[in-house]
Coordinates of C-alpha atoms in Angstrom, one line a residue:
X24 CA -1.1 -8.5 15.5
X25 CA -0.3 -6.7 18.8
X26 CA 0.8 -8.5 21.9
X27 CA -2.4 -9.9 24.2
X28 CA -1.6 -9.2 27.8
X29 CA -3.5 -10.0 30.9
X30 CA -5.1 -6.9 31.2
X31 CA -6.6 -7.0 27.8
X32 CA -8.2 -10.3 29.1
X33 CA -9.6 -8.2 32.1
X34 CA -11.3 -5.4 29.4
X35 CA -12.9 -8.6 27.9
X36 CA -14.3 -10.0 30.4
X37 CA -15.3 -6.5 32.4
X38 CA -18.9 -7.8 31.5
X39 CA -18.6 -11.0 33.4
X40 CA -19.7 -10.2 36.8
X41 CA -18.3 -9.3 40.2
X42 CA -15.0 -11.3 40.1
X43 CA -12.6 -11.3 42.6
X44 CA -8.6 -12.2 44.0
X45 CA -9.8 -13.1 47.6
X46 CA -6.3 -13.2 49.8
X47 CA -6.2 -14.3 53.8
X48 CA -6.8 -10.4 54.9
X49 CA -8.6 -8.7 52.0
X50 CA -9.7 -8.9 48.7
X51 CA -9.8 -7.4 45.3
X52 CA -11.8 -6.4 42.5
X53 CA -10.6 -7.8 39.2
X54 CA -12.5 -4.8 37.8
X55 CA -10.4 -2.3 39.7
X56 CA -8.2 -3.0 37.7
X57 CA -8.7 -1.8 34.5
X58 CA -8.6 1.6 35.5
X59 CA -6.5 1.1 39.0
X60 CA -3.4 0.5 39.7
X61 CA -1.8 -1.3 42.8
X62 CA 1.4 0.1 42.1
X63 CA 1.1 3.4 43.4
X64 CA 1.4 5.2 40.0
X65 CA 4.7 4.1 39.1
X66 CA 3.7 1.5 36.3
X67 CA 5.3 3.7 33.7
X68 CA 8.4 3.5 35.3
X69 CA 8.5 -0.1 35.1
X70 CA 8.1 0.0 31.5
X71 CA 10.5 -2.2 29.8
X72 CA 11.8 -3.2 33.0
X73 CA 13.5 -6.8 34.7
X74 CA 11.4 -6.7 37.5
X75 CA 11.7 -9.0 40.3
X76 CA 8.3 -9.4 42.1
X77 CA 9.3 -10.3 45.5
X78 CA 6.5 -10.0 47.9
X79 CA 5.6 -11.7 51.2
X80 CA 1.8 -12.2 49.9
X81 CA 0.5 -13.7 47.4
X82 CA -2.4 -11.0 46.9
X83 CA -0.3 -8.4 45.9
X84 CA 2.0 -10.5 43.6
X85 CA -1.1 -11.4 41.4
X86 CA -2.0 -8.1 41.0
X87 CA 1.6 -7.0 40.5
X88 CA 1.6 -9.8 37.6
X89 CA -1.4 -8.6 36.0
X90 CA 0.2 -5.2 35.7
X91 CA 3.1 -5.8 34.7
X92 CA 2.8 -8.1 32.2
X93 CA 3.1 -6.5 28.5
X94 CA 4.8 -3.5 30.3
X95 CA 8.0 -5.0 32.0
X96 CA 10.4 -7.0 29.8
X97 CA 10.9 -9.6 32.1
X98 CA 9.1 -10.4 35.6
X99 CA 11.0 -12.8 38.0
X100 CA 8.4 -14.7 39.9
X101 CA 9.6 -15.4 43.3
X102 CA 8.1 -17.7 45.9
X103 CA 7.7 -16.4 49.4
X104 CA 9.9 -19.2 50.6
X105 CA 12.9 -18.1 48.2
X106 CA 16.2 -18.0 50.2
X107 CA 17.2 -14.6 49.9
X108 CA 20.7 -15.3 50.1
X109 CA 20.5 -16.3 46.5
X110 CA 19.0 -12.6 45.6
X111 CA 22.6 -11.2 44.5
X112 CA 23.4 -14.2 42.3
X113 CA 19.7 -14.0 40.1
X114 CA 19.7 -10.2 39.9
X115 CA 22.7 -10.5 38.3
X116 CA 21.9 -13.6 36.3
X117 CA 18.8 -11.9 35.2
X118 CA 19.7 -8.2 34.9
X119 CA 17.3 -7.1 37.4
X120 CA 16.6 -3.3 37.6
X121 CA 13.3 -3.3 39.6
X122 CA 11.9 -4.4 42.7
X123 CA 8.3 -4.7 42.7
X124 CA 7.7 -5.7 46.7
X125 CA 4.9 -5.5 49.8
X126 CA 7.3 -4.4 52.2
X127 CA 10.3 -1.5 52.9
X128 CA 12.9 -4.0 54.4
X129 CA 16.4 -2.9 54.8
X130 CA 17.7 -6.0 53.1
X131 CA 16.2 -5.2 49.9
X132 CA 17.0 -1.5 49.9
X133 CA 20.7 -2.8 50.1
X134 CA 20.4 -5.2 46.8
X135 CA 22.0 -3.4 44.0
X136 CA 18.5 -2.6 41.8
X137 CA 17.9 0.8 41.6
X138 CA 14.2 1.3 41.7
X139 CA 12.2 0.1 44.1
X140 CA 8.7 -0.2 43.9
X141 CA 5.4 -0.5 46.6
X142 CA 2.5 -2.8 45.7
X143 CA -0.4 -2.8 47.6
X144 CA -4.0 -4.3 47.7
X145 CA -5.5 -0.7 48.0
X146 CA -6.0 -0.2 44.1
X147 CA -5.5 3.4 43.6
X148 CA -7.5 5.5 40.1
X149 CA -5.5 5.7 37.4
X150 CA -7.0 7.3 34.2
X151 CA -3.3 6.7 32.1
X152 CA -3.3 2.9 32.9
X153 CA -4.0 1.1 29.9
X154 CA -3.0 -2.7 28.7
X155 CA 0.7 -3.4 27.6
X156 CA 2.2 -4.1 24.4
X157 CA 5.3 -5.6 25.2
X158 CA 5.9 -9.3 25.1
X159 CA 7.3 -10.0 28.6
X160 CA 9.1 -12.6 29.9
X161 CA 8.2 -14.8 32.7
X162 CA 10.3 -16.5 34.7
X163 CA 9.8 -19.2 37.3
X164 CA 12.4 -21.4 39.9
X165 CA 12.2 -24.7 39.4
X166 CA 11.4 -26.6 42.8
X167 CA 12.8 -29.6 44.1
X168 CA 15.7 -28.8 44.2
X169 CA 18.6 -28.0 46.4
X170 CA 20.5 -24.4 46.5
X171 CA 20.1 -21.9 43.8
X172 CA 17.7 -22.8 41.6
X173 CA 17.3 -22.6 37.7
X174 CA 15.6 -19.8 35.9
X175 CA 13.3 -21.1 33.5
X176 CA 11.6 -18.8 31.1
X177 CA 7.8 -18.8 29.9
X178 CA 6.3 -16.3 27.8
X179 CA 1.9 -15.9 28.0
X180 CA 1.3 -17.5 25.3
X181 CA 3.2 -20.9 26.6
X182 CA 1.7 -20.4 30.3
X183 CA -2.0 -20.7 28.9
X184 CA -1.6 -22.9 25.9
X185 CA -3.2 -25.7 27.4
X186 CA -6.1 -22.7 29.0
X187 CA -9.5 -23.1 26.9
X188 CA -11.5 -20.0 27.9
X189 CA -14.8 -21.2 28.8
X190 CA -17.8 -20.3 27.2
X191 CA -19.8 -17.5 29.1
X192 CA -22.9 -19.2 30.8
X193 CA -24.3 -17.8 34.3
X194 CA -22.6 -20.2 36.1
X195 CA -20.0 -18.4 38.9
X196 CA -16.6 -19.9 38.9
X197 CA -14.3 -19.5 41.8
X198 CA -11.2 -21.2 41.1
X199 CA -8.9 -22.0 44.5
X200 CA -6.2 -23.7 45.0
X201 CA -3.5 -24.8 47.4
X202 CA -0.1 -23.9 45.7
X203 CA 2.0 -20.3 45.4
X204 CA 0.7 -18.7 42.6
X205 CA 4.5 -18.0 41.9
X206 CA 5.0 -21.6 41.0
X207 CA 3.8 -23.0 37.8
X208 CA 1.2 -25.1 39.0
X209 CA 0.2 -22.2 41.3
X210 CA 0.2 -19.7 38.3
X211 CA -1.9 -21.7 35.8
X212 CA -4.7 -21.6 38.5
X213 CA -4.1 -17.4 38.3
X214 CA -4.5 -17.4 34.6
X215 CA -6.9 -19.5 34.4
X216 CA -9.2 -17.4 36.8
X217 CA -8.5 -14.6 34.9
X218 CA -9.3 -15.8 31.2
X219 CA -12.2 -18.0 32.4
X220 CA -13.8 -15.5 34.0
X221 CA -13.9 -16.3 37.3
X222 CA -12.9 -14.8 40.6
X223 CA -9.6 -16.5 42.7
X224 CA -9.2 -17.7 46.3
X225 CA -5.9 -17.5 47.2
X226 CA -3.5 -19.4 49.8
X227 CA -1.4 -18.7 52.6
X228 CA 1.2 -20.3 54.0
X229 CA 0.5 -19.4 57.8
X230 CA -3.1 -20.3 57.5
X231 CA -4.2 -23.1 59.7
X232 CA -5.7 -26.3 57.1
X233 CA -8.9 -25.9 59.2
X234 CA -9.7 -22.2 58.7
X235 CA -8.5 -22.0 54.9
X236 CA -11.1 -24.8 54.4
X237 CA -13.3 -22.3 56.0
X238 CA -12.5 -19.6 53.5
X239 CA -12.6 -21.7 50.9
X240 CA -16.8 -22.5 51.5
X241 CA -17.3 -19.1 52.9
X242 CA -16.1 -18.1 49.0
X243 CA -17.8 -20.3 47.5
X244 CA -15.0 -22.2 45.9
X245 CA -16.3 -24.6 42.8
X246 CA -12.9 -25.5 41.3
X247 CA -9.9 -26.7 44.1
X248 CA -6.6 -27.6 42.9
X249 CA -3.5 -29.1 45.1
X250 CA -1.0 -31.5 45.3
X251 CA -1.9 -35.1 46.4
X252 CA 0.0 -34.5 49.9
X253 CA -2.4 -31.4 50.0
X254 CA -5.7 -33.2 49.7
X255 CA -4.9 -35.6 52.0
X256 CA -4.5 -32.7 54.4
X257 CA -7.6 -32.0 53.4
X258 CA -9.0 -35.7 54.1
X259 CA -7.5 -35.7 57.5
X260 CA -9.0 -32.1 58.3
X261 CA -12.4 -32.1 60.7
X262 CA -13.4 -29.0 58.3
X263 CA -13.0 -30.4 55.1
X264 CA -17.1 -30.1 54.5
X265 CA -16.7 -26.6 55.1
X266 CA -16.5 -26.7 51.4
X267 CA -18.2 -28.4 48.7
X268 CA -16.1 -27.6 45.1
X269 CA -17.5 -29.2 41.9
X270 CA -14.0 -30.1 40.7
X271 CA -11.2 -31.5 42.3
X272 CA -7.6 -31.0 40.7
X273 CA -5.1 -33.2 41.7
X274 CA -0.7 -32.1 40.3
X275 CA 2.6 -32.4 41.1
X276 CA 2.5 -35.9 42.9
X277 CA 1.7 -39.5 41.8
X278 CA -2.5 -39.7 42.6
X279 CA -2.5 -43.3 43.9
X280 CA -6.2 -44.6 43.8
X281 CA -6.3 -44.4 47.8
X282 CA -6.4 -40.5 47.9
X283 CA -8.9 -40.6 44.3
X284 CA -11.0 -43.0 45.8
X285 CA -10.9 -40.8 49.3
X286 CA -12.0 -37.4 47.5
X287 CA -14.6 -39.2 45.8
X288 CA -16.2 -40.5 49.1
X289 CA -15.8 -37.0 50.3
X290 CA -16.8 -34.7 47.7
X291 CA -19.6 -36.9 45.5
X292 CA -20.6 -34.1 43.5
X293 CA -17.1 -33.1 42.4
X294 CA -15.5 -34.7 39.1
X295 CA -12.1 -35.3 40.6
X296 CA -9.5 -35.5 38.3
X297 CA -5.0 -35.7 37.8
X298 CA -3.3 -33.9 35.9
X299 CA 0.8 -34.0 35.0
X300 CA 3.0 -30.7 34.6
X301 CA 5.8 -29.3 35.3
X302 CA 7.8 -26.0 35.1
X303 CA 9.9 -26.6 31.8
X304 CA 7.6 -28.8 29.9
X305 CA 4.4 -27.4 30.4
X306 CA 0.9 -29.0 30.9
X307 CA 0.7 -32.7 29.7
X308 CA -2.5 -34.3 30.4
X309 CA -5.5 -34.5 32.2
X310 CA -6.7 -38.0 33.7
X311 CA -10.8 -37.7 34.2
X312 CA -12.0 -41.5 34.7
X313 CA -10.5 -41.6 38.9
X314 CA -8.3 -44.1 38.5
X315 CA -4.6 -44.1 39.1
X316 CA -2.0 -44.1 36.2
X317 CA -2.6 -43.0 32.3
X318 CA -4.4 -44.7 29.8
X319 CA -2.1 -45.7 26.8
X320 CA -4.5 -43.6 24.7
X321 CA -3.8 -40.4 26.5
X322 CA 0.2 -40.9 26.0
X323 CA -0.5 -41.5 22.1
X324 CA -3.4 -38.5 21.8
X325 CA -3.8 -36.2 25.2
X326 CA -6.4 -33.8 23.1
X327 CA -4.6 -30.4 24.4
X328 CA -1.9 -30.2 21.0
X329 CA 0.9 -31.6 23.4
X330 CA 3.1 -34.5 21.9
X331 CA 3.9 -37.3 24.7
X332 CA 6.2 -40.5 24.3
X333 CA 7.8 -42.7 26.8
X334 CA 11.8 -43.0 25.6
X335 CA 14.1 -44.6 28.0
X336 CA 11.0 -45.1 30.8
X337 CA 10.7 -41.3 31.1
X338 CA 7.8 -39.3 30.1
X339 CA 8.6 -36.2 27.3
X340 CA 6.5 -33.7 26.3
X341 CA 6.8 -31.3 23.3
X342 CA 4.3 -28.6 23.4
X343 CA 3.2 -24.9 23.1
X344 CA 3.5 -25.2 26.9
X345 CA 7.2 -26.2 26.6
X346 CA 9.3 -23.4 28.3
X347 CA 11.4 -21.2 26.2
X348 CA 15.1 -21.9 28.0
X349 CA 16.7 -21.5 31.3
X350 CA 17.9 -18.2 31.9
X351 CA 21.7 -17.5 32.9
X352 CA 22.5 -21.1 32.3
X353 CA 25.1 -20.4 29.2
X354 CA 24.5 -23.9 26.9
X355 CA 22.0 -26.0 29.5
X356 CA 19.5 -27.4 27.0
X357 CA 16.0 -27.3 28.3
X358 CA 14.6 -29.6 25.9
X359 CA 16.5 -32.5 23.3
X360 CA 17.4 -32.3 19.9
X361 CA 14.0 -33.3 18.8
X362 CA 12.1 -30.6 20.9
X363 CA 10.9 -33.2 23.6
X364 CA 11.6 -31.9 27.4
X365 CA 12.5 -34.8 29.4
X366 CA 10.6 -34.2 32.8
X367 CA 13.1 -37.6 34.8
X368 CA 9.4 -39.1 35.6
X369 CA 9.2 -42.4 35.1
X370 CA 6.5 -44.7 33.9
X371 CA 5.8 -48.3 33.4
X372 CA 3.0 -49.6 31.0
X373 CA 0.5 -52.5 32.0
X374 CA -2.4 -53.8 31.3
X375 CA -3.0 -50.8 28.8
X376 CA -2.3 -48.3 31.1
X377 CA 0.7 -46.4 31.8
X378 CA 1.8 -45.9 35.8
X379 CA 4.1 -43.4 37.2
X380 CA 6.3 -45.1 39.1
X381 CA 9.1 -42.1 40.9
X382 CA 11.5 -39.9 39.7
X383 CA 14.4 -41.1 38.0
X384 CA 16.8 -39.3 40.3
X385 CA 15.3 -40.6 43.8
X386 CA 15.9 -44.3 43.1
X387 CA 16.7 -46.4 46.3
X388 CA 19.6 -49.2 45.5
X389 CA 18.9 -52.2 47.4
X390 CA 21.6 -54.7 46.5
X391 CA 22.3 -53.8 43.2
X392 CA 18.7 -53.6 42.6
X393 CA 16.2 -50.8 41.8
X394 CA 13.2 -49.0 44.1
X395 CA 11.0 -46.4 43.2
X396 CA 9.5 -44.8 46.2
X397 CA 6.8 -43.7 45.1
X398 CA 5.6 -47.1 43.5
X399 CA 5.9 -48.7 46.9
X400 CA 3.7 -45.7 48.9
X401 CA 1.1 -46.0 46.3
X402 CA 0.7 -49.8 47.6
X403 CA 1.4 -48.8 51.2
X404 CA -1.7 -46.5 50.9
X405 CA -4.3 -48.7 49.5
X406 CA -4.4 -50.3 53.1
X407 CA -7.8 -49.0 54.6
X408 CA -5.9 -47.8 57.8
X409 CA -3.6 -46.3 56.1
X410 CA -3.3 -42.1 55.3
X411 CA -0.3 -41.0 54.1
X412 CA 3.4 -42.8 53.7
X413 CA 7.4 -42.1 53.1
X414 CA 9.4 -44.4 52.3
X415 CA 12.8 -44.3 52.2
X416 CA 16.1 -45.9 52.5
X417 CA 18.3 -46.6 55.2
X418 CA 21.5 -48.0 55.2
X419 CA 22.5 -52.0 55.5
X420 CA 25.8 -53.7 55.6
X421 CA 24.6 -56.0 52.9
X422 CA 22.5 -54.5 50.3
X423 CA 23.6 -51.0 51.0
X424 CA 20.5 -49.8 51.3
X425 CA 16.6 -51.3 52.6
X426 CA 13.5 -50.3 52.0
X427 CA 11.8 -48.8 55.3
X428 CA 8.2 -47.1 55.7
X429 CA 7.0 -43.9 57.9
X430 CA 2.8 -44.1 57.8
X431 CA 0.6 -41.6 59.2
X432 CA -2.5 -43.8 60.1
X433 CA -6.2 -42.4 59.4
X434 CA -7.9 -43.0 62.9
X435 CA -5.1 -42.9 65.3
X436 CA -2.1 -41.4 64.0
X437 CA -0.2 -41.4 67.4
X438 CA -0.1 -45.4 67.5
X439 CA 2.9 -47.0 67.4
X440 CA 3.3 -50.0 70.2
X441 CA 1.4 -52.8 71.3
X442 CA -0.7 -56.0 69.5
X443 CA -2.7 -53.4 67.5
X444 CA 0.2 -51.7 66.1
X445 CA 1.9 -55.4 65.2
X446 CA -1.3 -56.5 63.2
X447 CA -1.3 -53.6 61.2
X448 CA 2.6 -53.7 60.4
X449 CA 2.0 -56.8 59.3
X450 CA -0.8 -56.6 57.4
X451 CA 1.1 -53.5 55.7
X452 CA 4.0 -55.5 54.6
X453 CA 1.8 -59.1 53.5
X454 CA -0.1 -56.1 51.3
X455 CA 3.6 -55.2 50.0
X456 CA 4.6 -58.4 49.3
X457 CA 1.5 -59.2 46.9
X458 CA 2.1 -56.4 44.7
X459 CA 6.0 -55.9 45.1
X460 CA 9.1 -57.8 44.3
X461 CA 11.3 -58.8 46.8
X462 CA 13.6 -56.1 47.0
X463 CA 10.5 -53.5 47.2
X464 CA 8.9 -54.5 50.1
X465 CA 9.8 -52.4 53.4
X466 CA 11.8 -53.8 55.8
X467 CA 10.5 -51.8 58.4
X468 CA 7.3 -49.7 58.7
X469 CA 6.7 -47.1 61.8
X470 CA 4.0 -45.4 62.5
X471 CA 4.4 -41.6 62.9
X472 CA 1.8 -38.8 63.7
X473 CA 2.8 -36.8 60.7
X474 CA 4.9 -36.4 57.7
X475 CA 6.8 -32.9 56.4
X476 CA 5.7 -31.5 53.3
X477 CA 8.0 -29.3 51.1
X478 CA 7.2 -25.0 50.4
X479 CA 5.1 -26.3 47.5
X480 CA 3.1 -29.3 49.1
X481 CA 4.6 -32.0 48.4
X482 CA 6.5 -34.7 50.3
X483 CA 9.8 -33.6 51.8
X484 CA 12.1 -36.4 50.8
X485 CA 15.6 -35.3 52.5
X486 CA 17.1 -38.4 50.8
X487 CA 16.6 -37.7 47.3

């Protein structure tokens, strides 16, 4: 049976309606498409092609995706926050001989690839293009970490395993969402747009919180989808009603019931839901009852063909989603002898319900003694006043290491002196102290009027 690409899904759904990939500065017609190019006619050239896709907006790297996939051999997804001093190293490690980019910069004209090749948002006729055959490789970063990071390589039918096209009804889908559709959570959100049916709002980096929420309702967006640390941007945002989604997707962070309970206040006619994946292992599960944490019956059965256990307190998934290997890595195993990827997140059952509790590499040693971070910020943020925290360690000629607390504050973020500010400390750390052992409970908390949040939205944690 031939090879599906993404541009047989767009002759599918031709039928479906004006659908669209709405970017900051202009938008496209999905439709365009099928008999358009972006590429400036030089698809064929890129036949059987490595091609890095390296542009500064995310616009033109969707449509470059859609292209190229079942044409190139292998597309490198890169992020626009990609340090480009690591270019030589992954052409190398990946055999790159194509350059698919939005811009004629000298630095990329002097990387050793030679062809070089213009995508644009003004889709162009083209009566030769037709869908690919080819089964092409695609291959993300992971994040998270520090210098060059690894390869990791999907093919299609991996990235949408856990995509159920929806039935065609009347109803207009507009999926948004807040990461880099060159990141997997990002790129599920693309996919999914394009296999439901539905048109695409994407995200940009320079764009002010206030005026993407803007765009976002002037769209019409129905289905949202961010990080944890992104929604509470959202919360804290005057123009977050300048959108009203029917679905709220919540990835990449622990959901603690404060932010759940926060977008369900705020959006009452959204069903707001959490969801776990990552790069290598693909989706997991989808949590749809707003509460925190995983019920038991979810790790035994999550109902999308994945396999989930707990082994050693860290969650493994083995599914169709599971990510082929890392690419240029020589023998680094992506996944254990028994096809289970270990993602390093750590859970703890109770009461019938499983809780993420931190990574397993970003564990604070207080006297010989354990501390996830994230478990104590999920408690920290359950106190009314309370919008976002950080915890982290800082260093004590005893233990090593305490347990301190930076906390962005819901109504007045720049308080951090006087009787107001004691009461709350200390109502902070009693709150700690019910829920936390000992060792857990900050030793310090400081208010601060913001936190800094990492290229893909999540907390920046300098420690880890």
């Amino acid at each position: 049976m031939p090879q599906r690409s993404l541009r047989d899904w767009l002759y599918e759904t031709a039928n479906g309606g004006e659908r669209f990939l709405h970017g900051r500065s202009a938008s496209v017609a999905l439709a365009d498409l099928i008999d358009g190019s972006s590429l400036g006619g030089d698809l064929a050239a890129l036949d059987g092609a490595c091609v890095l896709v390296l542009t500064r907006d995310q616009l033109t790297a969707a449509l470059a995706l859609i292209e190229l996939d079942g044409v190139a051999r292998r597309m490198i997804l890169c992020p626009a926050d990609f340090a480009r001093e690591h270019l030589p190293v992954v052409i190398a490690k990946a055999s790159v001989d194509a350059i698919v980019s939005d811009e004629d910069a000298p630095d990329l004209r002097a990387l050793n690839v030679p062809l070089h090749v213009t995508c644009t948002p003004a889709i162009a006729p083209d009566a030769a293009t037709q869908p690919g055959r080819r089964p092409t490789e695609w291959i993300l970063f992971t994040s998270g970490t520090t210098g060059i990071p690894k390869m990791v390589v999907h093919t299609l039918a991996s990235l949408t395993s856990a995509i159920k096209p929806r039935p065609r009804t009347d109803a207009r889908l507009v999926w948004a969402t807040f990461y880099d559709i060159r990141r997997y959570g990002g790129l599920q959100i693309l996919l999914r747009a394009v296999l439901d049916g539905g048109s695409l709002v994407l995200s940009d980096a320079q764009e002010p919180i206030g005026e993407h929420l803007a765009r976002l309702g002037r769209h019409g967006a129905t289905h949202v989808t961010g990080t944890p640390s992104h929604w509470r941007r959202v919360l804290m945002s005057p123009a977050a009603h300048a959108m009203a989604p029917g679905y709220v997707r919540l990835s990449g962070e622990i959901a603690d019931q404060a932010v759940l309970d926060n977008l369900r206040a705020l959006y009452p006619q959204a069903r707001v839901v959490h969801a776990f994946a990552s790069t290598e292992a693909g989706v997991g599960f989808e949590v749809a009852d707003a509460r925190e944490g995983v019920p038991a019956s979810t790790i035994a059965d999550p109902g999308n063909g994945a396999k989930l256990k707990i082994d050693d307190g860290s969650l493994r998934i083995s599914s169709p989603g599971n990510a082929a290997r890392y690419l240029g890595d020589g023998d680094l195993a992506l996944a254990g002898l028994d096809g289970f990827v270990d993602t390093n997140d750590m859970m703890e059952l109770r009461d019938g319900r499983y809780y993420f509790v931190g990574r397993r590499g970003r564990i604070v040693n207080v006297g010989g003694l354990k501390v996830h971070p994230e478990e104590v910020e999920a408690v920290i943020n359950r106190h009314p006043a309370v919008r976002i925290s950080l915890v982290h360690p800082r260093r004590n000629p005893i233990t090593g290491s305490v347990v301190v607390a930076d906390v962005v504050l819901r109504d007045d973020p720049e308080t951090s002196d006087g009787p107001q500010a004691d009461k709350l400390r200390g109502e902070i750390v009693e709150l700690c102290r019910g829920q936390l052992a000992r060792h857990k409970v900050p030793a310090a908390v400081r208010f601060v009027p913001s936190l800094t949040f990492s290229a893909s939205g999540k907390l920046a944690r300098t420690y880890a």
